[in-house]
Amino acid sequence: NLTLPETTKNHEVGFKSQWWDGRLTLNAAAFYTKYSDQQVTLSIAVPPFRTTQNIPATDIYGLEADVVIRPTEKLLFSFSAGYTDAEVKNGMRAPTTPKWTFNSTVQWTEPLTDTLDFIARVDYRHQSSLYLRPNEVFPIASKDYINARVSFETENYGLRFYVENLTNTQQATSFSAFAGSYARSYDAPRSYGVEASYKF
């Protein structure tokens, strides 16, 4: 089948603000997107093992807000939340679109010397349930993810120790029918690492 080009018409209204001598930032927005011929790429069990199909019409309504709070020079909190109602013309939910998302961060910065900082950070992300394929096929339950890192930073150098997906949360990202069963792909499992950087 011929894959049609996708188009969107977007409308958004919102505001950005700062309070408390710049230590509190509050932003929010509401949006509406009319999505025509949305392209969705699917895994299949026969060569070329991927195919793209169109969803004729999708109406997407949403709200999003984020807050950043710096109660002291050392401590930072950030929070963001989003709601997305993505409905296909046939009344079903659009694929790969959770209705709710939530993110939060806690970060502590401790100066060790006049030029060296120790930074500890934890990030949390939640997404509500979704469907992996069109027509509400292959439901995925809500998921929670946690990342953490500690780092030593100067103006030019950085050394970071991190763990991604601390709780080892697994979510299918694609699947295809194969020999009467399914073959699935998943997101990355828990991982650890060290990063070094230098700014010229």
PDB file of C-alpha atoms in Angstrom:
ATOM      1  CA  ASN A   1       0.000   0.000   0.000  1.00  0.00           C
ATOM      2  CA  LEU A   2       1.099   3.555  -0.738  1.00  0.00           C
ATOM      3  CA  THR A   3       2.140   5.473   2.380  1.00  0.00           C
ATOM      4  CA  LEU A   4       0.743   8.998   2.353  1.00  0.00           C
ATOM      5  CA  PRO A   5       2.669  12.014   3.708  1.00  0.00           C
ATOM      6  CA  GLU A   6       1.533  13.072   7.168  1.00  0.00           C
ATOM      7  CA  THR A   7       0.469  16.601   8.089  1.00  0.00           C
ATOM      8  CA  THR A   8      -0.488  18.385  11.312  1.00  0.00           C
ATOM      9  CA  LYS A   9      -2.347  21.555  12.240  1.00  0.00           C
ATOM     10  CA  ASN A  10      -1.226  22.792  15.651  1.00  0.00           C
ATOM     11  CA  HIS A  11      -2.769  25.229  18.112  1.00  0.00           C
ATOM     12  CA  GLU A  12      -1.227  26.090  21.494  1.00  0.00           C
ATOM     13  CA  VAL A  13      -1.769  28.635  24.239  1.00  0.00           C
ATOM     14  CA  GLY A  14       0.233  28.933  27.432  1.00  0.00           C
ATOM     15  CA  PHE A  15       2.365  31.063  29.715  1.00  0.00           C
ATOM     16  CA  LYS A  16       5.840  31.200  31.252  1.00  0.00           C
ATOM     17  CA  SER A  17       6.538  32.873  34.570  1.00  0.00           C
ATOM     18  CA  GLN A  18       9.126  33.348  37.318  1.00  0.00           C
ATOM     19  CA  TRP A  19       8.450  34.058  40.977  1.00  0.00           C
ATOM     20  CA  TRP A  20      10.230  34.309  44.317  1.00  0.00           C
ATOM     21  CA  ASP A  21      13.171  36.331  42.940  1.00  0.00           C
ATOM     22  CA  GLY A  22      13.668  33.821  40.140  1.00  0.00           C
ATOM     23  CA  ARG A  23      13.832  30.774  42.407  1.00  0.00           C
ATOM     24  CA  LEU A  24      10.438  29.486  41.214  1.00  0.00           C
ATOM     25  CA  THR A  25       9.647  28.932  37.538  1.00  0.00           C
ATOM     26  CA  LEU A  26       6.126  27.956  36.470  1.00  0.00           C
ATOM     27  CA  ASN A  27       5.122  27.198  32.868  1.00  0.00           C
ATOM     28  CA  ALA A  28       1.911  25.715  31.466  1.00  0.00           C
ATOM     29  CA  ALA A  29       0.288  25.170  28.074  1.00  0.00           C
ATOM     30  CA  ALA A  30      -2.788  23.686  26.442  1.00  0.00           C
ATOM     31  CA  PHE A  31      -2.691  22.404  22.879  1.00  0.00           C
ATOM     32  CA  TYR A  32      -4.734  20.854  20.102  1.00  0.00           C
ATOM     33  CA  THR A  33      -3.275  19.001  17.109  1.00  0.00           C
ATOM     34  CA  LYS A  34      -5.205  17.739  14.108  1.00  0.00           C
ATOM     35  CA  TYR A  35      -3.077  14.885  12.753  1.00  0.00           C
ATOM     36  CA  SER A  36      -3.779  13.725   9.189  1.00  0.00           C
ATOM     37  CA  ASP A  37      -2.349  10.486   7.771  1.00  0.00           C
ATOM     38  CA  GLN A  38      -0.096   9.862  10.762  1.00  0.00           C
ATOM     39  CA  GLN A  39       2.629   7.385   9.792  1.00  0.00           C
ATOM     40  CA  VAL A  40       3.095   4.411  12.116  1.00  0.00           C
ATOM     41  CA  THR A  41       6.010   2.030  11.598  1.00  0.00           C
ATOM     42  CA  LEU A  42       5.341  -1.588  12.603  1.00  0.00           C
ATOM     43  CA  SER A  43       7.525  -4.670  12.945  1.00  0.00           C
ATOM     44  CA  ILE A  44       6.419  -7.633  10.842  1.00  0.00           C
ATOM     45  CA  ALA A  45       7.602 -11.247  10.558  1.00  0.00           C
ATOM     46  CA  VAL A  46       8.521 -11.196   6.855  1.00  0.00           C
ATOM     47  CA  PRO A  47      11.099  -9.182   4.898  1.00  0.00           C
ATOM     48  CA  PRO A  48      11.746  -6.268   5.067  1.00  0.00           C
ATOM     49  CA  PHE A  49      10.503  -6.887   8.662  1.00  0.00           C
ATOM     50  CA  ARG A  50       9.120  -3.356   8.968  1.00  0.00           C
ATOM     51  CA  THR A  51       6.146  -1.660   7.351  1.00  0.00           C
ATOM     52  CA  THR A  52       4.593   1.788   7.573  1.00  0.00           C
ATOM     53  CA  GLN A  53       0.878   2.478   7.552  1.00  0.00           C
ATOM     54  CA  ASN A  54      -1.265   5.598   7.828  1.00  0.00           C
ATOM     55  CA  ILE A  55      -3.837   6.508  10.452  1.00  0.00           C
ATOM     56  CA  PRO A  56      -6.256   8.744   8.482  1.00  0.00           C
ATOM     57  CA  ALA A  57      -7.219  11.252  11.191  1.00  0.00           C
ATOM     58  CA  THR A  58      -6.344  11.806  14.840  1.00  0.00           C
ATOM     59  CA  ASP A  59      -7.452  14.584  17.201  1.00  0.00           C
ATOM     60  CA  ILE A  60      -4.981  15.298  20.007  1.00  0.00           C
ATOM     61  CA  TYR A  61      -5.900  17.467  23.005  1.00  0.00           C
ATOM     62  CA  GLY A  62      -3.463  18.038  25.808  1.00  0.00           C
ATOM     63  CA  LEU A  63      -2.242  19.958  28.838  1.00  0.00           C
ATOM     64  CA  GLU A  64       1.281  20.237  30.190  1.00  0.00           C
ATOM     65  CA  ALA A  65       2.880  22.078  33.091  1.00  0.00           C
ATOM     66  CA  ASP A  66       6.295  22.238  34.701  1.00  0.00           C
ATOM     67  CA  VAL A  67       7.676  23.736  37.889  1.00  0.00           C
ATOM     68  CA  VAL A  68      11.298  24.331  38.905  1.00  0.00           C
ATOM     69  CA  ILE A  69      12.035  25.301  42.509  1.00  0.00           C
ATOM     70  CA  ARG A  70      15.420  26.386  43.881  1.00  0.00           C
ATOM     71  CA  PRO A  71      14.840  26.904  47.630  1.00  0.00           C
ATOM     72  CA  THR A  72      18.624  27.299  48.130  1.00  0.00           C
ATOM     73  CA  GLU A  73      21.659  27.623  45.876  1.00  0.00           C
ATOM     74  CA  LYS A  74      22.437  23.962  46.517  1.00  0.00           C
ATOM     75  CA  LEU A  75      18.997  22.328  46.185  1.00  0.00           C
ATOM     76  CA  LEU A  76      16.807  22.017  43.097  1.00  0.00           C
ATOM     77  CA  PHE A  77      13.419  20.368  42.586  1.00  0.00           C
ATOM     78  CA  SER A  78      11.637  20.076  39.265  1.00  0.00           C
ATOM     79  CA  PHE A  79       8.257  18.612  38.401  1.00  0.00           C
ATOM     80  CA  SER A  80       6.389  18.264  35.132  1.00  0.00           C
ATOM     81  CA  ALA A  81       3.101  16.639  34.194  1.00  0.00           C
ATOM     82  CA  GLY A  82       1.282  16.108  30.934  1.00  0.00           C
ATOM     83  CA  TYR A  83      -2.129  14.902  29.829  1.00  0.00           C
ATOM     84  CA  THR A  84      -2.751  13.833  26.228  1.00  0.00           C
ATOM     85  CA  ASP A  85      -6.079  12.682  24.803  1.00  0.00           C
ATOM     86  CA  ALA A  86      -5.253  11.292  21.351  1.00  0.00           C
ATOM     87  CA  GLU A  87      -8.311   9.811  19.674  1.00  0.00           C
ATOM     88  CA  VAL A  88      -8.418   8.277  16.203  1.00  0.00           C
ATOM     89  CA  LYS A  89     -11.381   8.979  13.935  1.00  0.00           C
ATOM     90  CA  ASN A  90     -12.863   5.528  14.741  1.00  0.00           C
ATOM     91  CA  GLY A  91     -13.080   6.478  18.442  1.00  0.00           C
ATOM     92  CA  MET A  92     -10.088   4.399  19.569  1.00  0.00           C
ATOM     93  CA  ARG A  93      -6.937   5.684  21.256  1.00  0.00           C
ATOM     94  CA  ALA A  94      -3.929   6.496  19.114  1.00  0.00           C
ATOM     95  CA  PRO A  95      -0.993   4.071  19.474  1.00  0.00           C
ATOM     96  CA  THR A  96       2.136   4.705  21.602  1.00  0.00           C
ATOM     97  CA  THR A  97       0.517   7.653  23.388  1.00  0.00           C
ATOM     98  CA  PRO A  98       0.068   7.462  27.177  1.00  0.00           C
ATOM     99  CA  LYS A  99      -2.649   9.708  28.566  1.00  0.00           C
ATOM    100  CA  TRP A 100      -0.549  10.756  31.565  1.00  0.00           C
ATOM    101  CA  THR A 101       3.157  11.432  32.017  1.00  0.00           C
ATOM    102  CA  PHE A 102       4.942  12.698  35.115  1.00  0.00           C
ATOM    103  CA  ASN A 103       8.585  13.629  35.686  1.00  0.00           C
ATOM    104  CA  SER A 104      10.409  14.818  38.782  1.00  0.00           C
ATOM    105  CA  THR A 105      14.013  15.598  39.690  1.00  0.00           C
ATOM    106  CA  VAL A 106      15.900  16.224  42.901  1.00  0.00           C
ATOM    107  CA  GLN A 107      19.420  17.622  42.644  1.00  0.00           C
ATOM    108  CA  TRP A 108      21.959  18.628  45.290  1.00  0.00           C
ATOM    109  CA  THR A 109      25.108  20.618  44.487  1.00  0.00           C
ATOM    110  CA  GLU A 110      27.863  20.757  47.083  1.00  0.00           C
ATOM    111  CA  PRO A 111      30.933  22.954  46.416  1.00  0.00           C
ATOM    112  CA  LEU A 112      34.071  21.044  47.361  1.00  0.00           C
ATOM    113  CA  THR A 113      36.514  23.805  46.432  1.00  0.00           C
ATOM    114  CA  ASP A 114      36.274  27.190  44.741  1.00  0.00           C
ATOM    115  CA  THR A 115      36.296  25.425  41.344  1.00  0.00           C
ATOM    116  CA  LEU A 116      35.010  21.884  42.020  1.00  0.00           C
ATOM    117  CA  ASP A 117      31.385  20.846  42.699  1.00  0.00           C
ATOM    118  CA  PHE A 118      29.911  17.528  43.768  1.00  0.00           C
ATOM    119  CA  ILE A 119      26.435  16.989  42.255  1.00  0.00           C
ATOM    120  CA  ALA A 120      23.944  14.241  43.131  1.00  0.00           C
ATOM    121  CA  ARG A 121      20.781  13.857  41.045  1.00  0.00           C
ATOM    122  CA  VAL A 122      17.784  11.491  40.907  1.00  0.00           C
ATOM    123  CA  ASP A 123      15.205  11.527  38.100  1.00  0.00           C
ATOM    124  CA  TYR A 124      11.826   9.789  38.199  1.00  0.00           C
ATOM    125  CA  ARG A 125       9.479   9.267  35.251  1.00  0.00           C
ATOM    126  CA  HIS A 126       5.982   7.764  35.135  1.00  0.00           C
ATOM    127  CA  GLN A 127       3.888   7.006  32.085  1.00  0.00           C
ATOM    128  CA  SER A 128       0.354   5.636  32.122  1.00  0.00           C
ATOM    129  CA  SER A 129      -0.848   2.709  30.025  1.00  0.00           C
ATOM    130  CA  LEU A 130      -0.827   2.798  26.231  1.00  0.00           C
ATOM    131  CA  TYR A 131      -1.408   0.652  23.165  1.00  0.00           C
ATOM    132  CA  LEU A 132       1.565  -0.346  21.070  1.00  0.00           C
ATOM    133  CA  ARG A 133      -0.350  -0.740  17.805  1.00  0.00           C
ATOM    134  CA  PRO A 134      -3.337   0.914  16.106  1.00  0.00           C
ATOM    135  CA  ASN A 135      -6.894  -0.217  16.913  1.00  0.00           C
ATOM    136  CA  GLU A 136      -5.987  -0.622  20.608  1.00  0.00           C
ATOM    137  CA  VAL A 137      -3.891  -3.731  19.974  1.00  0.00           C
ATOM    138  CA  PHE A 138      -1.164  -4.907  22.390  1.00  0.00           C
ATOM    139  CA  PRO A 139      -1.813  -2.945  25.612  1.00  0.00           C
ATOM    140  CA  ILE A 140       1.150  -1.849  27.733  1.00  0.00           C
ATOM    141  CA  ALA A 141       0.634  -1.272  31.464  1.00  0.00           C
ATOM    142  CA  SER A 142       1.794   1.900  33.210  1.00  0.00           C
ATOM    143  CA  LYS A 143       5.538   2.083  33.890  1.00  0.00           C
ATOM    144  CA  ASP A 144       7.917   3.868  36.271  1.00  0.00           C
ATOM    145  CA  TYR A 145      11.589   4.642  35.634  1.00  0.00           C
ATOM    146  CA  ILE A 146      14.351   5.949  37.910  1.00  0.00           C
ATOM    147  CA  ASN A 147      17.766   7.260  36.872  1.00  0.00           C
ATOM    148  CA  ALA A 148      20.483   8.426  39.257  1.00  0.00           C
ATOM    149  CA  ARG A 149      23.944   9.915  38.997  1.00  0.00           C
ATOM    150  CA  VAL A 150      26.705  11.567  40.979  1.00  0.00           C
ATOM    151  CA  SER A 151      29.291  13.799  39.363  1.00  0.00           C
ATOM    152  CA  PHE A 152      32.310  15.962  39.980  1.00  0.00           C
ATOM    153  CA  GLU A 153      32.263  19.135  37.895  1.00  0.00           C
ATOM    154  CA  THR A 154      34.535  22.062  37.209  1.00  0.00           C
ATOM    155  CA  GLU A 155      34.092  24.773  34.615  1.00  0.00           C
ATOM    156  CA  ASN A 156      35.933  22.620  32.044  1.00  0.00           C
ATOM    157  CA  TYR A 157      36.034  19.045  33.373  1.00  0.00           C
ATOM    158  CA  GLY A 158      33.380  16.550  34.413  1.00  0.00           C
ATOM    159  CA  LEU A 159      33.384  13.010  35.806  1.00  0.00           C
ATOM    160  CA  ARG A 160      29.996  11.280  36.184  1.00  0.00           C
ATOM    161  CA  PHE A 161      28.891   7.924  37.577  1.00  0.00           C
ATOM    162  CA  TYR A 162      25.351   6.947  36.594  1.00  0.00           C
ATOM    163  CA  VAL A 163      22.743   4.219  36.617  1.00  0.00           C
ATOM    164  CA  GLU A 164      19.919   4.230  34.071  1.00  0.00           C
ATOM    165  CA  ASN A 165      16.616   2.417  34.654  1.00  0.00           C
ATOM    166  CA  LEU A 166      17.501   1.648  38.262  1.00  0.00           C
ATOM    167  CA  THR A 167      14.423  -0.544  38.828  1.00  0.00           C
ATOM    168  CA  ASN A 168      15.104  -2.526  35.624  1.00  0.00           C
ATOM    169  CA  THR A 169      11.638  -1.724  34.251  1.00  0.00           C
ATOM    170  CA  GLN A 170      10.976  -3.510  30.974  1.00  0.00           C
ATOM    171  CA  GLN A 171       8.505  -2.383  28.321  1.00  0.00           C
ATOM    172  CA  ALA A 172       7.857  -3.852  24.893  1.00  0.00           C
ATOM    173  CA  THR A 173       8.572  -1.252  22.199  1.00  0.00           C
ATOM    174  CA  SER A 174       7.581  -3.365  19.168  1.00  0.00           C
ATOM    175  CA  PHE A 175       6.293  -6.833  18.351  1.00  0.00           C
ATOM    176  CA  SER A 176       5.556  -8.991  15.305  1.00  0.00           C
ATOM    177  CA  ALA A 177       3.672 -12.233  14.695  1.00  0.00           C
ATOM    178  CA  PHE A 178       5.999 -15.172  14.131  1.00  0.00           C
ATOM    179  CA  ALA A 179       5.164 -18.893  13.821  1.00  0.00           C
ATOM    180  CA  GLY A 180       1.916 -18.560  15.764  1.00  0.00           C
ATOM    181  CA  SER A 181       3.578 -16.534  18.516  1.00  0.00           C
ATOM    182  CA  TYR A 182       5.097 -13.069  18.949  1.00  0.00           C
ATOM    183  CA  ALA A 183       8.597 -11.661  18.732  1.00  0.00           C
ATOM    184  CA  ARG A 184       9.061  -8.591  20.923  1.00  0.00           C
ATOM    185  CA  SER A 185      11.653  -5.847  21.309  1.00  0.00           C
ATOM    186  CA  TYR A 186      12.170  -4.169  24.679  1.00  0.00           C
ATOM    187  CA  ASP A 187      13.675  -0.963  25.963  1.00  0.00           C
ATOM    188  CA  ALA A 188      17.132  -0.973  27.553  1.00  0.00           C
ATOM    189  CA  PRO A 189      17.511  -2.821  30.892  1.00  0.00           C
ATOM    190  CA  ARG A 190      19.310  -1.429  33.956  1.00  0.00           C
ATOM    191  CA  SER A 191      22.738  -0.095  32.984  1.00  0.00           C
ATOM    192  CA  TYR A 192      25.685   1.505  34.762  1.00  0.00           C
ATOM    193  CA  GLY A 193      28.415   3.713  33.414  1.00  0.00           C
ATOM    194  CA  VAL A 194      31.066   6.369  33.821  1.00  0.00           C
ATOM    195  CA  GLU A 195      31.361   9.499  31.678  1.00  0.00           C
ATOM    196  CA  ALA A 196      34.213  11.980  31.409  1.00  0.00           C
ATOM    197  CA  SER A 197      33.982  15.293  29.588  1.00  0.00           C
ATOM    198  CA  TYR A 198      36.106  18.295  28.755  1.00  0.00           C
ATOM    199  CA  LYS A 199      34.885  21.680  27.472  1.00  0.00           C
ATOM    200  CA  PHE A 200      37.263  23.553  25.207  1.00  0.00           C
TER     201      PHE A 200
END
